[in-house]
Every structure is written in C-alpha cells, then in structure tokens.
Amino acid sequence: MKGWETITGSISRFGAGGRGGRSGVGSDGTSVNQSFPRTATLGRVQPQAPGHRTIYCNDQEANAIVRFKGNAISTTKYNVLTFLPKGLFEQFRRVANLYFLTISVLSFTPVSPVSPITNIVPLSMVLFASLLKEAWEDWKRFQNDKSINNTFVEVLVGQKWQNTAWKDLQVGDIVRTKQDEYFPADLLFLASTNADGVCYIETANLDGETNLKIRKALEKTWDFVTPEKASEFKGEIQCEQPNNSLYTFTGNLILQKQTLPLSPNQILLRGCSLRNTGYIVGAVVFTGHETKVMMNSMNAPSKRSTLERKLDKLILTLFCVLFTMCLIGAIGSGVFLNKKYYFLGLSESVIEPEFDPNNKFVVALLNILTLITLYSPIIPISLYVSVEGIKFVQSTKYINNDLHMYHAESNTLASARTSNLNEELGQVEYIFSDKTGTLTRNLMEFFKCSIAGEIYGTGITEIEMGGAARTGVNVREGKSTTAIREKGFNFDDVRLMRGAWRSEPNPDMCKEFFRCLAICHTVLPEGEELPEKIRYQAASPDESALVVAAKNFGFFFYRRTPTLVYVRESHVERMGKVDDVPYEILNVLEFNSTRKRQSVVCRYPDGRLVLYCKGADSVIYERLVSGNNEIKKTSREHLEQFGSAGLRTLCLAYRDLSPNAYENWNEKYIQAKSSLRDREKKLDEVAELIEKDLILIGCTAIEDKLQEGVPLCIETLSKAGIKIWVLTGDKLETAINIAYACKLINNGMKQFIINSETDDILEVESTGDQVHIAKYMKDAVKQQLTKSHDEAINYLHTTPNGKLALVIDGKCLMYALDPSLRVMLLNLSLNCASVVCCRVSPLQKAQVTSLVKKSARKITLAIGDGANDVSMIQAAHVGVGISGQEGMQAVMASDFSIAQFRFLTDLLLVHGRWSYIRLCKVVTYFFYKNLTLTLIQFWFTFDTGYSGQRFYDDWFQSLYNVFFTSVPVLILGLFDKDVSASLSKRYPELYKEGIKNTFFRWRVVGILALFSIYHSLVIYIFVSVSSSRAVDSAGKMFGLWDVSTLAFNCLLVTVNLRLLMMCNTITKWHHISVGGSILTWYIFIFVYSGVVDNKGIYYVIFDLMRTGHFYITLLLVPIAALLSDFIYLSVQRWFFPFEHQIIQEKHLNEPESTAASLLDTGTHLSPDEARSFAIAQLPREGSKHTGFAFDSPGYESFFAREAGVRAALKPWDVARRASMKAKRKN
C-alpha cells in the first residue's frame, strides 16, 4: 500500500513513530519499537517520544497505522466507575474525616457505648454533601465537554464538505472553518477566501489579547479553497511532537517533491477564532489533548490559608486533649475496678475483659477505645463544611457582587477565583506589585521624541511631577492649546505637526523617522481607510501608539497585505501634497525577549532597499555604524532624560542595502527558516548578519500614566500597616520617580539606594573578566548592604517614628539573593516601609516574594497584570491579577482578580478584614461549643466509676453539630460586622488587628477553653445536684435520662446565647437562626421522646416539662454560666478595648447610609451598565488553588446559554479546559 511505503520511507529518514516511542522497520519487514525511558509531563498529557511527527494529509489509512490521538477532550475528574472510590479517597485524605471514619468503625465493636448509626449518619451527611458537590461540578464539566465534542465542523469527504463532530476529527483531515467559528484542533493553514492567502484570528482564549493577529498560508497552498481543489491536496507534514509552547512551531510541508518550511505563522491553534475572513481551509496537525492549548491546562499550585494551617494545629491540640481525657479515664477505670465491689458482679468466673479486675492493663486499654468513641464529638465534624460554605458565600455573593470594585469602563467585576483564601486577605503585611499595567494604565501615549539629536515634545509627565516633589517643588501640568490628543497620542510640539518638520534642521532624518514608525511594525488596520475612523490591532499598546503617532505626523498607514504596506504620506515632496505609497515588505525579523528589537526589510517603489530597526537602546547602540558620535551622545542624553521622566523609550535606526548583499543574506535566511532543528537560534544568527552598521535616526518616548486612585490607595494601605514593594523592569531613576508619584516614597523617608551603576563597578565591568566582575560585584553589594543596614538600625534608634525606603536594582539583587547575603537583605528590607526593585526579571520577582514569604514568615500578596507576573503571583500567599491590557495570563494564575489597583482598598480593608474576623469567630466558637459538650460527658465519667457510661442519648450528641447549633454559626460567619465598609476605609489602622492575628491567637483559644470548662462545670453540677432531690409529676425521682435531657437543654441555650455575645451585629437572621435552632431541638425531642419506646428516653421531655424544676433550671443555669462571660467582656470593652470597639463607640449613633450593603446590587448604574453588570455576574472559572468543597468551577458560556444571555466567552474557558464551543456571528 502506498501509504505504508511512504511511512516506511519517512521512518527511515526521521526515526519518528507513534506516540509510544520511536518506530522502525526491521530487515524482515517487521516493525521494531524502541522505547524511550524519559518522558516529560505537561498538564494532563505526556508528549510523544523525541523525534518528529509525520502526517499524511487527506490519507486516513496511512495515518491510522500510527494511531494518533482522537480529538475528543475530557476535563472531568471522574467517570461512573471511578467516582465513588476516587471521590471517597479525596474525602478521607482529610484528617478529620479519617478520624470520624475510625470512630464509626470503633462504634461497631463491643467496647463502644454508642450506637454505630449515630456516628455513621453525621459522617454520611458530610460525605454526601461533599460528594454531591463533586458530582455536580463534574457533571457540569461533562456537559461542557459533551457540548464541545459534539460541535460540528465541515470536513472534506471525497469532494464535498460534510458536517462532522469535533470528537470525530482525525489527524490529517482537511477542514473548513467559517468566520467567527473556533478552530476545532491545531490546524495547518492552507488557504482562505482572501486572495492573498491571509486570515485574521483572535487569540483571546489563549492569552487574553483581543487584538487581531494575522496568519499567512504558504503561497503553494493558496489554491486549495474549493472542495474540488482541496481533494487534490496530498501533502506530507513533518513537524515537532506535541508540546505546550503556544508561540513556537517547527515543521516542513513536503508538497510536489518540494520542502516548504512551516512556522507559527501557518498554524491555527484550537481555541482561537476566525475573524474578518469568509472561511479558511486547514489540515489537522494536533488533536484533542495533544493540542497546544490542552497541554497548557496545568493545575496551579495549591495554596492553603494561614488560618487553615493554624486550624490544623488546633485540631491536633484537640486530639491531645481527647487522648489526655481518655488516658485519665483509662487509669481511673483500672484503679476503680476491685472485687470488693461485690455488687458489680466482678468476682464471677465468667466476666468480660473490659471489667476483669485481675487484668487491669487490658481494662485500661479497652477503656481507652470506649472513651475515644464517647468523647469523639470534641472534634467538630461539621466544622470544615461550615467554613467552606461561609467562604463560598463570602466569595460569590460579597466579593463578586461588590459595586465598589466594579469597573464600568471595562465592564469588569472583582472575582474571587478561589474561596480558600478569603481570610488571608485580612492578614496581608507585604504587597509585591508590578508597575506597568498594575500601578499604571498600560494605555500608551506617544509623548516625546528625539530626531537627529533634536528633542521634540513639551509636555510634563506625572513622573516628572513626582520627581519635582522630591525637591519640594510643586509642578502642575498646564493645558496646552496646541497639544493633539487621541488614544495613543498626546504630543505637544508644533515643529513636527502639519508638515512643519520640513523646516527643521534635518528634514530627511525626520522623514526616515516617520517612515520607520509607519513601516516597521506588525500592526493590522481595521475599518474605513480614513485617519479618523481607522482602528489599529497591535500586539502591544506601545506598537499601536507608534503607528498612531506616524498617522498624526502625516504618514498614515492604512492597509496591509502579506507583501505590501500602504502609507499615505503628506507634505513629503511639497506642502499639501498627499501620496499613497506602497512599500513591499520582504522580511520581518520579529521582536523577542532575547533580541529586544524588531526589523523590517522593505523595498521602496523606486527600488530602494532599506532595513528599518527599532528596539532597546542597549541593543541598537552596539549595532550602529561608527561615526556620528555627537548625535549618539546627544541621543543618549535624551534617552536618560526620557527615562528619568518615566517614559518608555525605543531607538530607531535604518540601513540602506544593496541588491546583491540582500540576495546573499536572504538565501541564508530562507535556509535558516527551513531548518527543523534550532530554527529560532539560526534565525537570530542570520538576523545578526544584516542588523549591523545601522544609522541612528532617533528615539521615541511613550508615557504610561498612573491608574486612577493609585496614590491614595497606596497611602491608605500604608496607614493600614501594609508594606508595599514595587518590582519593575524600569531604570533606577524612573522607578524612584514613579515611587514618588504614587506616594510610595516621600522626602520624610530615609532612603537607601543600592545600585550597580557606580563608577567603580562600571570600570570593573569594562575589563570583560566575568569571574572578576562577579567577585567584585558580590563584595560591593555586601559592602553596600552592610553600610545601609547599620545606618538603618542607627536611624530607627535615634528617630522615633522614622520610616525607611530601599531602592535596589536587578544586578545587585542577583548577588543580594545569594545565601550568604540573603539574611542581611531581608533584615534591611523588613525594616523599610517601602522597597523598590528596578531592572528585575520575572524570576527575581518570584525569588523576592518567596524570600519574604518563607524566611520572614509574613503574609504576602502579589499583584500584576502580565505573563511576566505569573511566577510572582503563584509564589505569594495571595495572588491578585489585574485584567488589563497585557492579556489574561495573570488573572488565570491568580486567586482574586480586579480591574484596577485602587480596588485593593476594598478587597483588603473591607472584605479581607471582615472575612478574617468572621472566620476566626466561627472556628473558635466551634472549638468552644464542642469542648463544652464533651467536658460535661467527661465530668459524668467521674460519677460512673470511669465505666464509659454515656451521659447523653446517642442522637443528642450526633445531631448537636449538624442541626441544633449549625445555622447560628453560619449566620455569624456571614453577617457579623464590627464596623461598616466606609469606616473600615476611613480608619485603615483597624486592619492591623489582622496583621497581628489578634483574634486567633492561642491566648484567645485558651480564654475560650477556660470559659468552656467553667460553663460545663456549671451546667453539670447545677443540674445534677439540683436534680438529685427533684421528682416528676408522678412523684418519681429523676433518672439518668431526665438529668441528661435537662442538661442538654441548658447546654443548647447557653452555647446559642454565647454566640450572640460574640456578635458585633445582631440582625433578624441572628434571632431567626438561634430561635430556629432551639425550636428544632424541641421539635426533635418531642417526636423522638414520644416515638422511641425501647429506650430510657421515652416520654422524658413530657415528664420534665410538667415540673417547675425544669423551667427554673433552664432559666438560672444559662444565666449563672454566662454571667462570667458578661463580666469579662464588659471589663475588656471598658478598660482594654480593641481599636474597632473604640470606633464603634465613636460612631455609635451614626447611620450606616454611607456604606453600601454588600448584598444590595442596586445602584446608580445606567441601563447599559446594569446589563453589563448582569452579564458579568454569570458564573466564572474557579481557581485550581484549592481543593475546598465550594470552589465550583464556572462555565460562563454554559450558564449564559442556559440563562438565555448572550455573553462573550472568557479566556480561561479554553485556556484551562480547552473547551470551546464554536458560534457563528449573529
């Protein structure tokens, strides 16, 4: 068969086989498998063995032999067979659940004093709730997967397009995707309805970027548009194995015995959508879980809150208390048992081991097991479920619905992407922030420029105003009448506008400057070809701003084809004349983080060949032709001036090329582009050959303004005791000026600057000896750190309330993070109110965050908006992503997302603080009420000869947590509020209570434990002593079940009233929950006591309620128990008040109208904004940082369809699950 012969030839050339390993063909024709021991796990999928993949287009038989993966995807955690075993395994990984399983097993043994069912039912209810949630989440995943897998796409069958489900697609199939549909797999782009073989795609579902990208098919495949022509396509694709790199692709297409190099430009990734193109034809390359987007669906690192970790310690403490109580009872039983107690029948010949006085060790051992089951309620079984439920509501109903954090301009709500870290927001002590797009808007505006040594632009930046503030000068930005403002352009200098540049000293250089801006880019124009109506789709806001600047200078870029760029040039030959000039684009040498530059080789209409290059000053200057030293020096000064003003700079240069030199270079370029191995490296090497001997044109300066409210937010957070560190890639002077502009640093602070730009260090670096440079740098950094540290300690000792600020650059930071210097850096940094790290890499951002998190053991929060902030966000205790201009990578990696930096004030000071206080009270209250219940049983043990006789009926203690005390504690966790939202922001110092962990210290737990001991003693002694002489209506003395039922009544009233004493706010919900819980108890006991006639509890409550003793005891015992609490709380409030209690007294009679209710979504929004808000409230994706029960993953597109609302698909719908449903544009 032809396909097999081709495969054999391909294998012999490349040694690449199927997914499992490398295949070959032996001399006898049998296949030989060579397995590779090393595999790398990427997401859920293991990549194929090293080598290359060979695909035969339009030949399913040939591809079937290799057995490529199918296109069906599954994002579910379980299936029908694995749900119960896997789900139960996940539940019993929790120590508490495992503990109650052990207790349930023990309750089946003869030593257990309680009925097994009373332990099994509560545990089963908790497990059922958790498994139900898991099943619901997985069912939604399954429904979403099913919807995606059954979406139809047109596949070529014979010479016709036939609708086929996505799940049935196979590698090598030819498919047709229409406008506004999503690509069903990773495709090789063959042809489109556009005559020039291009298509436009939107990658928002991969990286969050909404700007359109251009993709260009190989010219040899342009004709395969119709089904008749496409059926003739019989190409062979040799490409890399599946991997998770979204932005690279290496491969060749062998077509008609020609080898054509493939690049990412010809690949259409699953999850992207087709725009502004009728339809495209493509060949399937990667399918299902081998598509790049699915291989990127990796789980983020799991995060646990500090309170949760301390809760584990509290549970461990309760275990110790439980063991101590059991040990006391076991020793007591061994001592107590004696044959002298003849009436107990201990002298009989046949006696059970647990009562054998001749073997007291066995008696003690068995009694430990008995008492463990008896005292098991000391560990609250419903604690985790209650806490998860509270967190879930706090996240979904409070944080997600808060209009104070709703950004109407971008229609973006705050989003709690995990419910696990709410309380952590109330304890943050250090914030690590990116600058661009986080503190600033990332909306770039062309502000100034330098051309041929002449500076243009007269505006004043916010950073320059901040710099002026450093010297005590108050500078205000004036309103210029000549400034031209539009999105991306804010320039004020008439010398360059409306052709005035022709009168400048260097008009030819101005012309080259404008042409470089208009030609050297990858921007796509959209809309009408008119300056006022056109829209630009750019890879970055900077690039868009440069093209907009060229348009305003009279060089209007209005059209692009794969080979031509059209520019409408004004005033070039003479004033007023406008020419449409097509420039042929021969090569584009793209920007990347290594090259730090972008170049375009173009041909003028008159045949002139020019290379235009723009990039960072460091890489452009080293590639300039010798000479023109004066312009270089002047431009360097201008760059430094722009940098100190906080502007983002780029250098522009050009080079004229001879036809012969270009042809020779282009051959090498094509060769490098065709390489299957190290293609990127070879392309960079070839680019070096032509990007040299450049002529400097000038430089541009773009302003990125501060976000609204940033200075006030930082000032407020500083008052709250939060220390803010800015980690940026900007230059030192720029970073300092930005810090001044946003009030991070002021003149009242003692500043320490650790910089690698000193004369001594620069002199050593000029030698080029890397070993010597590294040693000298380390010594210099150590010396600077030591000096700064000593000065800081001395300053803090001599200056009361003095504040410090540290500024350090990336080079010095690299050496300061060395293990030998790390402690000194940490000590200095922790004493500073503000720290600015400039010129830092993404890795250094994560290292600094981890240093404070792990070494200083402080609660950290990292906030950023770009892919370079992901590692920092994941390294911190809490990660906050800003949904800005740099895509959604930061949001997808975050725990919480907001639209603006200023919303941190509400997120931390309001929601974080409330969540922390509420959850602390919930946890400590659970500890108190369960300890009180168990201690009453413990005191009873002393009166029963340590026999393990139970005091309560089995069902009393089993339903104690689940029904009788469960709802009030939920209300406490949801509605308790010490001060209003407005007062929380008005008095940010209140936040320090969370930083100091005021409400969940061992001291707080110890005080509650003392009250618990006191309350249990009061209830047990008062009830048992007073009941010793009490009689019922029939004249009979109270028995065990009468006393225990009365004690349980007193206990329920006491613990519920104690909860009300813990509340700062008592609402109708508190009254309903407490009253409802007590009512639930009485309904239960009436039914239970009246129905169950085979137990001593039968009719007990009715007999009790016929006596006056019952009512007197029920009234006096809770009063006697809670009197001590009342006195303690009164003394504490009057003489040792917390800060929030002082604020409460100060604003006692003020109405709370200034603070909007968090549950009230009504506001002053316009109808359009209200509709946007409603759409934004649709369920969203939950973070993978938590395994908690209520962090349900959102499927916004699914819920939108169910609710009948048309909502845009969110980026993480695909990036997390690669689960996209194709939709046609209505």
mmCIF file of N, CA and C in Angstrom, residues 87-141:
data_model
loop_
_atom_site.group_PDB
_atom_site.id
_atom_site.type_symbol
_atom_site.label_atom_id
_atom_site.label_comp_id
_atom_site.label_asym_id
_atom_site.label_seq_id
_atom_site.Cartn_x
_atom_site.Cartn_y
_atom_site.Cartn_z
ATOM 1 N N GLY A 87 -13.609 9.593 44.685
ATOM 2 C CA GLY A 87 -14.216 10.646 45.490
ATOM 3 C C GLY A 87 -14.041 10.405 46.975
ATOM 4 N N LEU A 88 -14.248 9.150 47.415
ATOM 5 C CA LEU A 88 -14.075 8.837 48.831
ATOM 6 C C LEU A 88 -12.612 8.969 49.257
ATOM 7 N N PHE A 89 -11.710 8.593 48.339
ATOM 8 C CA PHE A 89 -10.287 8.748 48.649
ATOM 9 C C PHE A 89 -9.948 10.222 48.894
ATOM 10 N N GLU A 90 -10.488 11.114 48.054
ATOM 11 C CA GLU A 90 -10.236 12.547 48.218
ATOM 12 C C GLU A 90 -10.779 13.036 49.558
ATOM 13 N N GLN A 91 -11.970 12.538 49.960
ATOM 14 C CA GLN A 91 -12.577 12.978 51.210
ATOM 15 C C GLN A 91 -11.801 12.480 52.426
ATOM 16 N N PHE A 92 -11.320 11.255 52.356
ATOM 17 C CA PHE A 92 -10.644 10.683 53.521
ATOM 18 C C PHE A 92 -9.166 11.073 53.588
ATOM 19 N N ARG A 93 -8.735 11.899 52.631
ATOM 20 C CA ARG A 93 -7.401 12.486 52.764
ATOM 21 C C ARG A 93 -7.401 13.540 53.867
ATOM 22 N N ARG A 94 -8.582 14.041 54.214
ATOM 23 C CA ARG A 94 -8.701 14.987 55.314
ATOM 24 C C ARG A 94 -8.639 14.233 56.645
ATOM 25 N N VAL A 95 -7.824 14.733 57.528
ATOM 26 C CA VAL A 95 -7.603 14.049 58.803
ATOM 27 C C VAL A 95 -8.899 13.930 59.591
ATOM 28 N N ALA A 96 -9.723 14.994 59.571
ATOM 29 C CA ALA A 96 -10.960 14.981 60.366
ATOM 30 C C ALA A 96 -11.904 13.886 59.876
ATOM 31 N N ASN A 97 -12.057 13.786 58.546
ATOM 32 C CA ASN A 97 -12.939 12.751 58.002
ATOM 33 C C ASN A 97 -12.410 11.354 58.311
ATOM 34 N N LEU A 98 -11.091 11.198 58.229
ATOM 35 C CA LEU A 98 -10.484 9.907 58.542
ATOM 36 C C LEU A 98 -10.689 9.568 60.014
ATOM 37 N N TYR A 99 -10.618 10.577 60.852
ATOM 38 C CA TYR A 99 -10.835 10.391 62.285
ATOM 39 C C TYR A 99 -12.255 9.886 62.543
ATOM 40 N N PHE A 100 -13.240 10.507 61.908
ATOM 41 C CA PHE A 100 -14.628 10.092 62.146
ATOM 42 C C PHE A 100 -14.933 8.739 61.524
ATOM 43 N N LEU A 101 -14.220 8.391 60.468
ATOM 44 C CA LEU A 101 -14.360 7.038 59.922
ATOM 45 C C LEU A 101 -13.859 6.012 60.943
ATOM 46 N N THR A 102 -12.733 6.337 61.578
ATOM 47 C CA THR A 102 -12.183 5.445 62.610
ATOM 48 C C THR A 102 -13.161 5.293 63.776
ATOM 49 N N ILE A 103 -13.757 6.424 64.187
ATOM 50 C CA ILE A 103 -14.732 6.385 65.284
ATOM 51 C C ILE A 103 -15.938 5.535 64.895
ATOM 52 N N SER A 104 -16.369 5.673 63.621
ATOM 53 C CA SER A 104 -17.515 4.890 63.156
ATOM 54 C C SER A 104 -17.203 3.402 63.176
ATOM 55 N N VAL A 105 -15.984 3.035 62.808
ATOM 56 C CA VAL A 105 -15.580 1.626 62.838
ATOM 57 C C VAL A 105 -15.536 1.129 64.280
ATOM 58 N N LEU A 106 -14.987 1.961 65.181
ATOM 59 C CA LEU A 106 -14.912 1.574 66.591
ATOM 60 C C LEU A 106 -16.296 1.391 67.201
ATOM 61 N N SER A 107 -17.264 2.165 66.700
ATOM 62 C CA SER A 107 -18.610 2.083 67.276
ATOM 63 C C SER A 107 -19.289 0.743 66.992
ATOM 64 N N PHE A 108 -18.740 -0.031 66.051
ATOM 65 C CA PHE A 108 -19.276 -1.367 65.773
ATOM 66 C C PHE A 108 -18.718 -2.429 66.734
ATOM 67 N N THR A 109 -17.694 -2.070 67.492
ATOM 68 C CA THR A 109 -17.054 -3.039 68.385
ATOM 69 C C THR A 109 -17.821 -3.119 69.710
ATOM 70 N N PRO A 110 -17.644 -4.191 70.465
ATOM 71 C CA PRO A 110 -18.351 -4.339 71.752
ATOM 72 C C PRO A 110 -17.970 -3.278 72.770
ATOM 73 N N VAL A 111 -16.794 -2.661 72.623
ATOM 74 C CA VAL A 111 -16.361 -1.691 73.632
ATOM 75 C C VAL A 111 -17.043 -0.347 73.461
ATOM 76 N N SER A 112 -17.749 -0.143 72.364
ATOM 77 C CA SER A 112 -18.374 1.153 72.104
ATOM 78 C C SER A 112 -19.640 1.324 72.920
ATOM 79 N N PRO A 113 -19.794 2.450 73.613
ATOM 80 C CA PRO A 113 -21.013 2.685 74.392
ATOM 81 C C PRO A 113 -22.127 3.331 73.569
ATOM 82 N N VAL A 114 -21.823 3.688 72.317
ATOM 83 C CA VAL A 114 -22.815 4.387 71.494
ATOM 84 C C VAL A 114 -23.202 3.527 70.308
ATOM 85 N N SER A 115 -24.362 3.800 69.784
ATOM 86 C CA SER A 115 -24.867 3.055 68.636
ATOM 87 C C SER A 115 -24.093 3.452 67.382
ATOM 88 N N PRO A 116 -23.714 2.509 66.528
ATOM 89 C CA PRO A 116 -22.941 2.832 65.313
ATOM 90 C C PRO A 116 -23.648 3.824 64.405
ATOM 91 N N ILE A 117 -24.972 3.709 64.331
ATOM 92 C CA ILE A 117 -25.709 4.544 63.387
ATOM 93 C C ILE A 117 -25.597 6.030 63.734
ATOM 94 N N THR A 118 -25.434 6.328 65.014
ATOM 95 C CA THR A 118 -25.349 7.737 65.415
ATOM 96 C C THR A 118 -24.039 8.379 64.998
ATOM 97 N N ASN A 119 -23.018 7.588 64.737
ATOM 98 C CA ASN A 119 -21.763 8.115 64.186
ATOM 99 C C ASN A 119 -21.770 8.091 62.670
ATOM 100 N N ILE A 120 -22.390 7.079 62.115
ATOM 101 C CA ILE A 120 -22.380 6.907 60.666
ATOM 102 C C ILE A 120 -23.238 7.965 59.975
ATOM 103 N N VAL A 121 -24.392 8.291 60.563
ATOM 104 C CA VAL A 121 -25.303 9.238 59.911
ATOM 105 C C VAL A 121 -24.671 10.623 59.727
ATOM 106 N N PRO A 122 -24.094 11.250 60.780
ATOM 107 C CA PRO A 122 -23.468 12.569 60.555
ATOM 108 C C PRO A 122 -22.322 12.510 59.543
ATOM 109 N N LEU A 123 -21.479 11.480 59.661
ATOM 110 C CA LEU A 123 -20.372 11.335 58.711
ATOM 111 C C LEU A 123 -20.908 11.166 57.295
ATOM 112 N N SER A 124 -21.936 10.348 57.156
ATOM 113 C CA SER A 124 -22.515 10.126 55.834
ATOM 114 C C SER A 124 -23.084 11.411 55.254
ATOM 115 N N MET A 125 -23.698 12.240 56.101
ATOM 116 C CA MET A 125 -24.264 13.504 55.625
ATOM 117 C C MET A 125 -23.176 14.441 55.122
ATOM 118 N N VAL A 126 -22.073 14.501 55.856
ATOM 119 C CA VAL A 126 -20.951 15.348 55.438
ATOM 120 C C VAL A 126 -20.349 14.830 54.132
ATOM 121 N N LEU A 127 -20.128 13.519 54.069
ATOM 122 C CA LEU A 127 -19.566 12.930 52.847
ATOM 123 C C LEU A 127 -20.521 13.096 51.673
ATOM 124 N N PHE A 128 -21.811 12.926 51.939
ATOM 125 C CA PHE A 128 -22.800 13.056 50.874
ATOM 126 C C PHE A 128 -22.794 14.473 50.314
ATOM 127 N N ALA A 129 -22.729 15.473 51.200
ATOM 128 C CA ALA A 129 -22.703 16.867 50.741
ATOM 129 C C ALA A 129 -21.467 17.140 49.887
ATOM 130 N N SER A 130 -20.311 16.646 50.345
ATOM 131 C CA SER A 130 -19.072 16.868 49.595
ATOM 132 C C SER A 130 -19.077 16.130 48.261
ATOM 133 N N LEU A 131 -19.536 14.869 48.275
ATOM 134 C CA LEU A 131 -19.579 14.097 47.026
ATOM 135 C C LEU A 131 -20.623 14.654 46.069
ATOM 136 N N LEU A 132 -21.713 15.166 46.624
ATOM 137 C CA LEU A 132 -22.741 15.774 45.762
ATOM 138 C C LEU A 132 -22.173 16.986 45.050
ATOM 139 N N LYS A 133 -21.407 17.781 45.779
ATOM 140 C CA LYS A 133 -20.755 18.937 45.164
ATOM 141 C C LYS A 133 -19.754 18.500 44.084
ATOM 142 N N GLU A 134 -18.966 17.465 44.381
ATOM 143 C CA GLU A 134 -18.017 16.952 43.390
ATOM 144 C C GLU A 134 -18.750 16.441 42.153
ATOM 145 N N ALA A 135 -19.855 15.728 42.376
ATOM 146 C CA ALA A 135 -20.625 15.186 41.255
ATOM 147 C C ALA A 135 -21.227 16.303 40.424
ATOM 148 N N TRP A 136 -21.732 17.348 41.101
ATOM 149 C CA TRP A 136 -22.333 18.476 40.381
ATOM 150 C C TRP A 136 -21.288 19.188 39.527
ATOM 151 N N GLU A 137 -20.119 19.438 40.125
ATOM 152 C CA GLU A 137 -19.043 20.093 39.379
ATOM 153 C C GLU A 137 -18.633 19.251 38.176
ATOM 154 N N ASP A 138 -18.477 17.946 38.418
ATOM 155 C CA ASP A 138 -18.011 17.087 37.329
ATOM 156 C C ASP A 138 -19.088 16.915 36.260
ATOM 157 N N TRP A 139 -20.354 16.943 36.678
ATOM 158 C CA TRP A 139 -21.439 16.860 35.698
ATOM 159 C C TRP A 139 -21.424 18.076 34.780
ATOM 160 N N LYS A 140 -21.158 19.244 35.344
ATOM 161 C CA LYS A 140 -21.073 20.453 34.527
ATOM 162 C C LYS A 140 -19.885 20.358 33.564
ATOM 163 N N ARG A 141 -18.768 19.826 34.061
ATOM 164 C CA ARG A 141 -17.626 19.623 33.169
ATOM 165 C C ARG A 141 -18.001 18.664 32.043
#
